[in-house]
Coordinates of C-alpha atoms in Angstrom, one line a residue:
M1 CA -8.2 -6.0 -14.7
S2 CA -4.7 -7.1 -15.5
N3 CA -3.5 -10.0 -13.2
I4 CA -0.2 -8.2 -12.9
F5 CA -1.4 -6.8 -9.6
L6 CA -2.3 -10.2 -8.3
H7 CA 1.5 -11.1 -8.0
S8 CA 2.3 -7.9 -6.1
K9 CA 3.1 -7.9 -2.4
A10 CA 1.6 -4.4 -2.4
S11 CA -1.9 -6.1 -2.5
K12 CA -1.3 -7.3 1.1
A13 CA -2.7 -4.6 3.5
L14 CA -0.5 -3.6 6.4
R15 CA -1.9 -2.4 9.6
V16 CA -1.0 1.2 10.7
L17 CA -0.3 -0.2 14.2
S18 CA 2.7 -2.1 12.9
L19 CA 4.1 0.7 10.9
S20 CA 6.3 2.3 13.6
S21 CA 8.5 -0.7 13.8
T22 CA 8.6 -1.2 10.1
L23 CA 9.3 2.5 9.7
L24 CA 12.4 2.3 11.9
A25 CA 13.9 -0.3 9.6
H26 CA 13.1 1.6 6.4
S27 CA 14.0 5.0 7.9
A28 CA 17.3 3.5 9.2
A29 CA 17.9 2.3 5.6
G30 CA 17.1 5.6 4.3
A31 CA 19.5 7.3 6.7
A32 CA 22.4 6.3 4.5
S33 CA 21.0 7.8 1.4
L34 CA 19.5 10.9 3.2
D35 CA 22.8 11.6 5.0
L36 CA 21.0 12.2 8.3
P37 CA 22.9 13.6 11.2
K38 CA 25.7 11.4 12.6
I39 CA 25.3 10.2 16.2
G40 CA 26.0 13.1 18.5
E41 CA 25.5 15.7 15.7
T42 CA 22.7 18.2 16.1
A43 CA 19.8 18.1 13.6
G44 CA 19.9 21.8 12.9
S45 CA 23.1 21.6 11.0
T46 CA 22.0 19.0 8.5
L47 CA 18.2 18.4 8.5
S48 CA 17.2 20.4 5.4
V49 CA 13.8 20.8 4.0
A50 CA 14.8 18.4 1.2
K51 CA 15.8 15.7 3.6
E52 CA 12.7 16.3 5.7
Q53 CA 10.7 15.6 2.5
Q54 CA 12.5 12.4 1.8
I55 CA 11.8 11.2 5.4
G56 CA 8.2 12.0 4.9
D57 CA 8.1 10.2 1.6
Q58 CA 9.4 7.0 3.3
I59 CA 6.7 7.3 6.0
M60 CA 4.0 7.9 3.4
R61 CA 5.0 4.8 1.4
Q62 CA 4.3 2.7 4.5
I63 CA 0.9 4.5 5.1
R64 CA -0.2 3.9 1.5
R65 CA 0.1 0.1 2.2
S66 CA -2.0 0.3 5.3
E67 CA -5.6 -1.0 5.3
Y68 CA -6.5 2.1 7.4
L69 CA -5.7 4.6 4.7
M70 CA -9.0 5.7 3.2
K71 CA -8.7 5.2 -0.6
D72 CA -12.2 6.5 -1.4
P73 CA -11.6 9.0 -4.3
I74 CA -14.4 11.3 -3.2
V75 CA -13.1 11.7 0.4
T76 CA -9.5 12.0 -0.8
D77 CA -10.3 14.5 -3.4
Y78 CA -12.3 16.7 -1.1
I79 CA -9.7 16.8 1.7
Q80 CA -7.0 17.6 -0.9
Q81 CA -9.0 20.5 -2.4
L82 CA -9.7 21.8 1.1
G83 CA -6.1 21.6 2.0
Y84 CA -4.9 23.3 -1.2
R85 CA -7.3 26.1 -0.6
L86 CA -5.7 26.8 2.8
V87 CA -2.2 26.3 1.4
A88 CA -2.9 29.0 -1.3
A89 CA -3.8 31.4 1.6
N90 CA -0.4 30.9 3.3
P91 CA 2.6 32.6 1.6
D92 CA 5.0 30.4 3.6
A93 CA 3.4 27.3 2.2
L94 CA 3.6 28.0 -1.5
G95 CA 7.1 26.7 -2.1
R96 CA 6.4 23.4 -0.4
Q97 CA 4.7 20.1 -1.5
F98 CA 1.6 19.2 0.5
Q99 CA -0.5 16.0 0.4
F100 CA -3.5 15.5 2.5
F101 CA -5.1 12.1 3.3
V102 CA -7.6 10.5 5.6
I103 CA -7.2 7.5 8.0
Q104 CA -10.3 5.4 8.4
E105 CA -10.6 5.6 12.2
N106 CA -13.6 6.9 14.2
S107 CA -11.4 8.7 16.8
I108 CA -10.8 12.4 16.6
N109 CA -7.3 13.1 15.5
A110 CA -5.1 14.9 13.0
F111 CA -1.3 15.0 12.5
A112 CA 1.5 16.5 10.3
L113 CA 4.4 14.4 9.1
P114 CA 7.7 15.5 7.7
G115 CA 7.5 16.7 4.1
G116 CA 4.1 18.2 4.1
Y117 CA 2.0 15.1 4.6
I118 CA -1.1 15.9 6.6
G119 CA -3.5 13.2 7.9
L120 CA -6.9 13.4 9.4
H121 CA -8.9 10.7 11.1
S122 CA -12.3 10.2 9.5
G123 CA -13.8 10.6 13.0
L124 CA -12.6 14.2 13.1
I125 CA -14.3 15.1 9.8
T126 CA -17.7 13.7 11.1
A127 CA -17.2 15.3 14.5
S128 CA -16.8 18.8 13.0
Q129 CA -19.9 20.9 13.1
S130 CA -19.0 23.1 10.1
E131 CA -16.6 23.3 7.1
S132 CA -14.8 26.1 8.8
E133 CA -14.2 24.0 11.9
L134 CA -12.7 21.2 9.7
A135 CA -10.6 23.9 7.8
S136 CA -9.3 25.3 11.1
V137 CA -7.8 21.9 11.9
V138 CA -6.3 21.4 8.5
G139 CA -4.9 25.0 8.6
H140 CA -3.4 24.3 12.0
E141 CA -1.5 21.3 10.7
V142 CA -0.4 23.2 7.6
A143 CA 1.2 25.8 10.0
H144 CA 3.0 23.0 11.8
V145 CA 4.6 22.1 8.5
T146 CA 5.4 25.6 7.3
Q147 CA 7.0 26.5 10.6
R148 CA 8.9 23.2 10.7
H149 CA 7.8 22.4 14.2
L150 CA 9.0 18.8 14.0
A151 CA 12.4 19.9 13.0
R152 CA 12.5 22.6 15.6
R153 CA 11.4 20.2 18.3
L154 CA 14.2 17.9 17.3
E155 CA 16.7 20.8 17.3
A156 CA 15.6 21.8 20.9
Q157 CA 17.9 19.0 22.2
N158 CA 21.6 19.7 22.0
E159 CA 22.5 16.2 21.0
L160 CA 20.2 14.6 18.6
S161 CA 21.3 11.3 17.1
I162 CA 19.8 9.2 14.3
P163 CA 18.0 6.9 16.8
S164 CA 16.4 9.9 18.3
I165 CA 15.1 11.2 15.0
L166 CA 13.9 7.8 13.8
G167 CA 12.4 6.9 17.3
L168 CA 10.4 10.2 17.4
I169 CA 9.2 9.9 13.9
G170 CA 8.1 6.3 14.6
S171 CA 6.3 7.4 17.7
V172 CA 4.5 10.2 15.8
L173 CA 3.3 7.6 13.3
A174 CA 2.2 5.2 16.0
A175 CA 0.2 8.1 17.5
T176 CA -1.9 8.3 14.4
Q177 CA -3.6 5.1 15.6
D178 CA -2.8 4.8 19.3
P179 CA -2.0 8.3 20.7
E180 CA -1.3 7.1 24.2
A181 CA 1.2 4.6 22.9
G182 CA 2.6 7.2 20.5
M183 CA 3.0 9.8 23.2
A184 CA 4.6 7.3 25.5
G185 CA 7.1 6.5 22.7
I186 CA 7.9 10.1 22.4
A187 CA 8.4 10.4 26.1
A188 CA 10.8 7.4 26.1
T189 CA 12.7 8.8 23.1
Q190 CA 13.1 12.1 24.8
A191 CA 14.4 10.2 27.9
A192 CA 15.1 13.2 30.0
G193 CA 11.7 14.8 29.2
K194 CA 13.2 18.2 29.6
Q195 CA 10.8 21.0 30.4
S196 CA 12.2 23.0 27.5
I197 CA 10.9 20.4 25.1
I198 CA 7.4 20.6 26.6
N199 CA 7.4 24.4 26.6
H200 CA 8.6 24.4 23.0
T201 CA 5.7 22.2 22.0
R202 CA 3.2 24.6 23.7
D203 CA 4.9 27.4 21.8
N204 CA 4.4 25.4 18.6
E205 CA 0.7 25.1 19.3
K206 CA 0.3 28.8 19.9
E207 CA 2.2 29.6 16.7
A208 CA 0.1 27.1 14.7
D209 CA -3.1 28.6 16.2
R210 CA -2.1 32.1 15.2
I211 CA -1.0 31.2 11.7
G212 CA -4.0 28.9 11.2
I213 CA -6.5 31.6 12.0
T214 CA -4.8 33.9 9.6
M215 CA -5.1 31.2 6.9
L216 CA -8.8 30.7 7.7
S217 CA -9.5 34.4 7.2
S218 CA -7.5 34.7 4.0
A219 CA -9.2 31.5 2.6
G220 CA -12.7 32.9 3.3
F221 CA -13.6 30.7 6.2
D222 CA -15.1 31.7 9.6
V223 CA -12.3 32.6 11.9
R224 CA -14.4 31.8 15.0
A225 CA -14.4 28.2 14.0
A226 CA -11.1 27.4 15.6
A227 CA -12.4 28.2 19.1
D228 CA -15.7 26.5 18.2
F229 CA -13.8 23.3 17.5
F230 CA -11.9 23.6 20.7
E231 CA -15.2 23.6 22.5
T232 CA -16.4 20.6 20.4
L233 CA -13.3 18.7 21.7
Q234 CA -14.0 19.7 25.2
N235 CA -17.6 18.6 25.0
A236 CA -16.5 15.3 23.5
S237 CA -14.4 14.5 26.6
R238 CA -16.6 16.0 29.2
Y239 CA -18.3 12.7 30.1
T240 CA -15.5 10.3 29.2
F241 CA -12.4 9.3 31.1
K242 CA -10.2 9.4 27.9
P243 CA -10.0 12.7 26.0
P244 CA -10.1 12.9 22.2
E245 CA -6.9 11.6 20.7
I246 CA -6.1 15.0 19.2
L247 CA -5.8 16.5 22.7
L248 CA -3.0 14.0 23.5
T249 CA -0.8 15.2 20.6
H250 CA -2.1 18.8 20.7
P251 CA -2.5 19.9 24.3
L252 CA -5.4 22.2 24.9
S253 CA -4.7 24.6 27.7
R254 CA -7.3 26.6 29.7
N255 CA -6.3 29.8 27.9
R256 CA -6.3 28.5 24.4
I257 CA -10.0 28.9 23.6
A258 CA -10.0 32.4 25.0
A259 CA -6.9 33.3 22.9
A260 CA -8.5 31.9 19.8
R261 CA -11.7 34.0 20.5
E262 CA -9.6 37.1 21.1
R263 CA -7.6 36.6 17.9
A264 CA -10.7 36.0 15.8
E265 CA -12.0 39.5 16.9
L266 CA -9.1 41.0 14.9
Y267 CA -10.5 39.7 11.6
P268 CA -13.7 40.6 9.7
E269 CA -16.6 38.4 10.6
V270 CA -17.5 36.0 7.8
E271 CA -20.6 33.9 7.6
H272 CA -19.2 31.0 5.7
Q273 CA -21.7 28.6 4.2
D274 CA -20.8 25.0 4.2
S275 CA -20.2 23.6 0.8
V276 CA -22.5 20.8 -0.6
D277 CA -19.4 18.6 -0.8
Y278 CA -18.6 19.0 2.8
R279 CA -22.0 17.8 3.8
L280 CA -21.8 14.9 1.4
V281 CA -18.4 13.8 2.4
K282 CA -19.5 13.6 6.1
S283 CA -22.4 11.4 5.0
R284 CA -20.2 9.3 2.8
I285 CA -17.8 8.6 5.7
E286 CA -20.7 8.0 8.1
S287 CA -22.2 5.4 5.6
K288 CA -19.0 3.3 6.0
T289 CA -19.5 3.2 9.8
L290 CA -23.1 2.4 9.5
I291 CA -22.9 -0.3 6.9
N292 CA -24.0 -3.0 9.4
D293 CA -26.4 -0.9 11.5
K294 CA -29.7 -2.5 10.6
E295 CA -31.7 -0.2 12.9
K296 CA -30.3 3.0 11.3
F297 CA -31.1 1.6 7.8
R298 CA -34.6 0.7 8.9
Q299 CA -35.2 4.2 10.2
L300 CA -33.9 5.8 7.0
T301 CA -36.0 3.5 4.9
A302 CA -39.1 4.4 6.9
K303 CA -38.4 8.1 6.5
A304 CA -37.8 7.6 2.8
Q305 CA -41.1 5.8 2.3
S306 CA -42.9 8.7 4.0
D307 CA -40.9 11.2 2.0
K308 CA -39.3 12.7 5.1
L309 CA -35.7 12.5 3.9
S310 CA -35.5 16.2 3.3
D311 CA -31.9 16.9 4.4
L312 CA -29.3 16.6 1.6
G313 CA -26.8 14.7 3.9
E314 CA -29.4 12.3 5.1
R315 CA -30.7 11.5 1.6
Y316 CA -27.2 10.9 0.4
L317 CA -26.4 8.7 3.4
Y318 CA -29.5 6.6 2.6
A319 CA -28.4 6.3 -1.1
E320 CA -24.9 5.2 0.0
L321 CA -26.3 2.6 2.3
L322 CA -28.6 1.3 -0.4
K323 CA -25.5 0.9 -2.7
S324 CA -23.6 -1.0 0.1
K325 CA -26.5 -3.4 0.3
G326 CA -26.6 -4.0 -3.5
R327 CA -29.9 -2.2 -4.0
F328 CA -28.7 -0.2 -6.9
N329 CA -32.0 0.8 -8.6
P330 CA -33.4 2.7 -5.6
A331 CA -29.9 4.1 -4.9
I332 CA -29.9 5.4 -8.5
K333 CA -33.3 6.9 -8.0
V334 CA -32.2 8.8 -4.9
L335 CA -29.0 10.0 -6.4
T336 CA -30.6 11.1 -9.7
S337 CA -33.0 13.3 -7.7
L338 CA -30.1 14.7 -5.7
Y339 CA -28.1 15.4 -8.8
K340 CA -31.1 17.2 -10.5
N341 CA -31.3 19.5 -7.4
N342 CA -27.5 20.1 -7.4
E343 CA -26.7 19.9 -11.2
G344 CA -23.0 19.9 -12.0
N345 CA -22.0 18.6 -8.6
Q346 CA -19.1 16.3 -9.4
L347 CA -19.3 14.3 -6.2
L348 CA -23.0 13.3 -6.8
L349 CA -22.2 12.6 -10.4
F350 CA -19.4 10.3 -9.4
S351 CA -21.6 8.5 -6.9
L352 CA -24.3 8.1 -9.5
A353 CA -21.7 6.7 -12.0
E354 CA -20.6 4.2 -9.2
A355 CA -24.2 2.9 -8.8
H356 CA -24.7 2.6 -12.6
L357 CA -21.3 0.8 -12.9
A358 CA -22.3 -1.7 -10.2
Q359 CA -25.4 -2.7 -12.1
D360 CA -23.8 -2.7 -15.5
S361 CA -25.6 0.3 -16.8
G362 CA -22.6 2.7 -16.9
A363 CA -22.9 3.5 -20.6
E364 CA -26.1 5.6 -19.7
M365 CA -23.7 7.9 -17.7
L366 CA -21.3 8.6 -20.5
P367 CA -23.0 11.6 -22.2
L368 CA -23.4 13.4 -18.9
L369 CA -19.9 12.6 -17.7
E370 CA -18.3 13.6 -21.0
T371 CA -20.2 16.9 -21.0
Q372 CA -19.0 17.7 -17.5
L373 CA -15.5 16.7 -18.5
I374 CA -15.5 19.4 -21.1
K375 CA -16.3 22.0 -18.4
H376 CA -13.8 20.4 -15.9
P377 CA -11.2 18.6 -17.9
D378 CA -8.8 18.1 -15.0
S379 CA -11.3 16.7 -12.4
T380 CA -9.8 13.6 -11.0
K381 CA -13.2 12.3 -9.9
L382 CA -14.7 12.7 -13.4
I383 CA -11.6 11.2 -15.1
L384 CA -11.7 8.1 -12.9
A385 CA -15.5 7.6 -13.2
T386 CA -15.4 8.1 -17.0
S387 CA -12.4 5.8 -17.6
E388 CA -14.0 3.1 -15.4
I389 CA -17.0 3.2 -17.7
Y390 CA -14.9 3.3 -20.9
L391 CA -13.1 0.1 -19.7
K392 CA -16.3 -1.6 -18.8
T393 CA -17.8 -0.8 -22.3
D394 CA -14.8 -1.8 -24.3
K395 CA -13.6 1.7 -25.1
V396 CA -10.1 0.9 -23.9
D397 CA -8.3 3.5 -26.1
K398 CA -10.5 6.3 -24.8
A399 CA -9.8 5.2 -21.2
E400 CA -6.0 5.1 -21.7
K401 CA -5.9 8.4 -23.6
L402 CA -8.0 10.2 -20.9
L403 CA -6.0 8.9 -18.1
L404 CA -2.6 9.7 -19.8
R405 CA -3.7 13.3 -20.2
Y406 CA -3.4 14.1 -16.5
V407 CA -1.1 11.3 -15.3
D408 CA 1.6 13.8 -14.3
V409 CA -0.8 15.6 -12.0
N410 CA -1.8 12.3 -10.4
R411 CA 1.6 10.7 -10.2
N412 CA 1.2 10.3 -6.4
N413 CA -2.3 8.8 -6.7
P414 CA -2.1 5.0 -6.4
N415 CA -5.7 4.5 -7.5
Y416 CA -5.1 6.6 -10.7
L417 CA -1.9 4.7 -11.6
K418 CA -3.6 1.3 -11.0
L419 CA -6.5 2.2 -13.3
L420 CA -4.1 3.4 -16.0
A421 CA -2.0 0.2 -15.8
E422 CA -5.3 -1.7 -16.3
A423 CA -6.2 0.4 -19.4
Q424 CA -2.7 -0.1 -20.8
A425 CA -2.8 -3.8 -20.3
E426 CA -6.2 -4.1 -22.0
A427 CA -5.0 -1.9 -24.8
G428 CA -2.0 -4.2 -25.4
H429 CA 0.6 -1.6 -24.4
T430 CA 2.5 -4.0 -22.3
P431 CA 5.8 -2.0 -21.9
E432 CA 3.8 1.1 -20.7
M433 CA 1.8 -1.1 -18.4
Y434 CA 5.0 -2.4 -16.8
E435 CA 6.3 1.1 -16.2
T436 CA 3.1 2.4 -14.7
T437 CA 2.8 -0.7 -12.5
G438 CA 6.4 -0.1 -11.3
Q439 CA 5.5 3.5 -10.4
Y440 CA 2.4 2.2 -8.5
L441 CA 4.5 -0.3 -6.5
L442 CA 7.2 2.3 -5.8
L443 CA 4.6 4.5 -4.3
L444 CA 3.6 1.7 -2.0
G445 CA 7.2 0.9 -1.1
D446 CA 7.3 -2.5 -2.7
L447 CA 10.8 -2.0 -4.1
R448 CA 11.6 -5.6 -5.1
T449 CA 8.4 -6.0 -7.3
A450 CA 8.7 -2.4 -8.6
K451 CA 12.3 -3.2 -9.7
Q452 CA 11.0 -6.3 -11.6
H453 CA 8.4 -4.3 -13.4
F454 CA 10.8 -1.5 -14.4
E455 CA 13.3 -4.2 -15.7
L456 CA 10.5 -5.7 -17.8
A457 CA 9.6 -2.2 -19.2
L458 CA 13.2 -1.5 -19.9
H459 CA 13.7 -4.7 -22.0
A460 CA 10.4 -4.3 -23.9
T461 CA 9.9 -2.3 -27.1
S462 CA 8.0 1.0 -26.6
E463 CA 6.9 3.6 -29.2
D464 CA 8.0 6.3 -26.7
P465 CA 11.4 7.5 -27.7
Y466 CA 12.1 8.8 -24.2
A467 CA 10.9 5.7 -22.4
Q468 CA 14.4 4.0 -22.0
T469 CA 15.9 7.0 -20.4
R470 CA 13.0 7.6 -18.1
I471 CA 12.7 4.0 -17.0
Q472 CA 16.5 3.7 -16.5
A473 CA 16.3 6.6 -14.1
R474 CA 13.4 5.0 -12.2
L475 CA 15.3 1.7 -12.0
E476 CA 18.4 3.3 -10.6
E477 CA 16.2 5.1 -8.0
V478 CA 14.8 1.8 -6.8
K479 CA 18.2 0.1 -6.8
Q480 CA 19.6 2.8 -4.7
K481 CA 16.8 2.5 -2.2
M482 CA 17.3 -1.3 -2.1
R483 CA 21.1 -0.9 -1.5
A484 CA 20.4 1.5 1.4
Q485 CA 18.0 -1.1 3.0
L486 CA 20.6 -3.9 2.6
E487 CA 23.4 -1.8 4.1
A488 CA 21.2 -0.9 7.1
K489 CA 20.4 -4.6 7.7
T490 CA 24.1 -5.5 7.5
R491 CA 24.9 -2.8 10.1
R492 CA 22.3 -4.3 12.5

């Protein structure tokens, strides 16, 4: 891998818990460029969808630098595809940008940020009892975005200043990791704590429930799952003092389950079968929490030796734990068997390629990967797995060409850009590597280092006739953001 990344501040992970304070500084800096409401001016007159998107972009740049953001391509790709399926079933969502991501956190929570960014805690995924339950939560958050509930909550106060906007957004972000602290921040920001604000939030929940169930039905999921998941949440808190985190940010009233059940009766009953990927993703996430659980591994090993690992999820969990312990040969054996029983499954194929790569036998996977890429040429999972093996087997040109083919689709995927920069560096395409690295760093909010890379790209010689114009535009974008940050610091 090119050592260009070793000099980047972006390599230093930031904790999500510290993001709210960082966010306020960055958002305050962005306020100048976003032309947010002036102090005393209401949000409704100026907070457009475009500006909401820019605020969300700022928040997401901070989250991407967090050690809590799950960067696993399998989990990320699955939740993106699930989210897009629900977005496609909501006419109000089709004109907006959505990005779905997962926070590595065992608690049960989900949240929507400005600009269509929707996050799920990994604990929520593993707590769900069906794919329809998981989809019901994702659909609910999509509805919060399409109905602009955050903006509407802000507008519910007659006088909403910049500190109010930034304070509330910072509190929402803090709530992704510490809901009690986040909700306390929201309460402090809303100083008066007017009943109208609370009622408005309850109305938002009702509206999101209604629209979410409609989405579930249109996307082919079981509409009864929304109420089922409410009951899952209730059961999770029955014997504990502290309720699941999602209930602190999404209040669950006594009538809400009944209302969801009644609404579900209005739609045709669908017996949705959980996808193979849903079951595998749950096991993949679980393997990360059990990596140091010796007793669980011992139990799975005993079941494997007596050929009692009959469940797909359990067998995949065992394979992932084997990989985490460096036991690649037995992991490959289990994964090969699983793939034979689920031929064409990209998730299992990616996992198998991971194991082969880890023990330097990736070349064995190329024929199978290349065959599947012909059938699914735009599969991010397959592109990443194949490109990794190309790089490992000195097929650098093939890796670069494959990654460039779909770089526009993956322009917001840091892992994708990082691998492309590595391929460009090894191929000797230094100007292109500088540009790609700049884009990667810009996604992570490391403006100073991104600027340095764009300047290096601008002064290098590239075969691309449009490179200079494109890079200059990127450089101006970074400079503008840096000026806004400097102005904000000066004002403080």
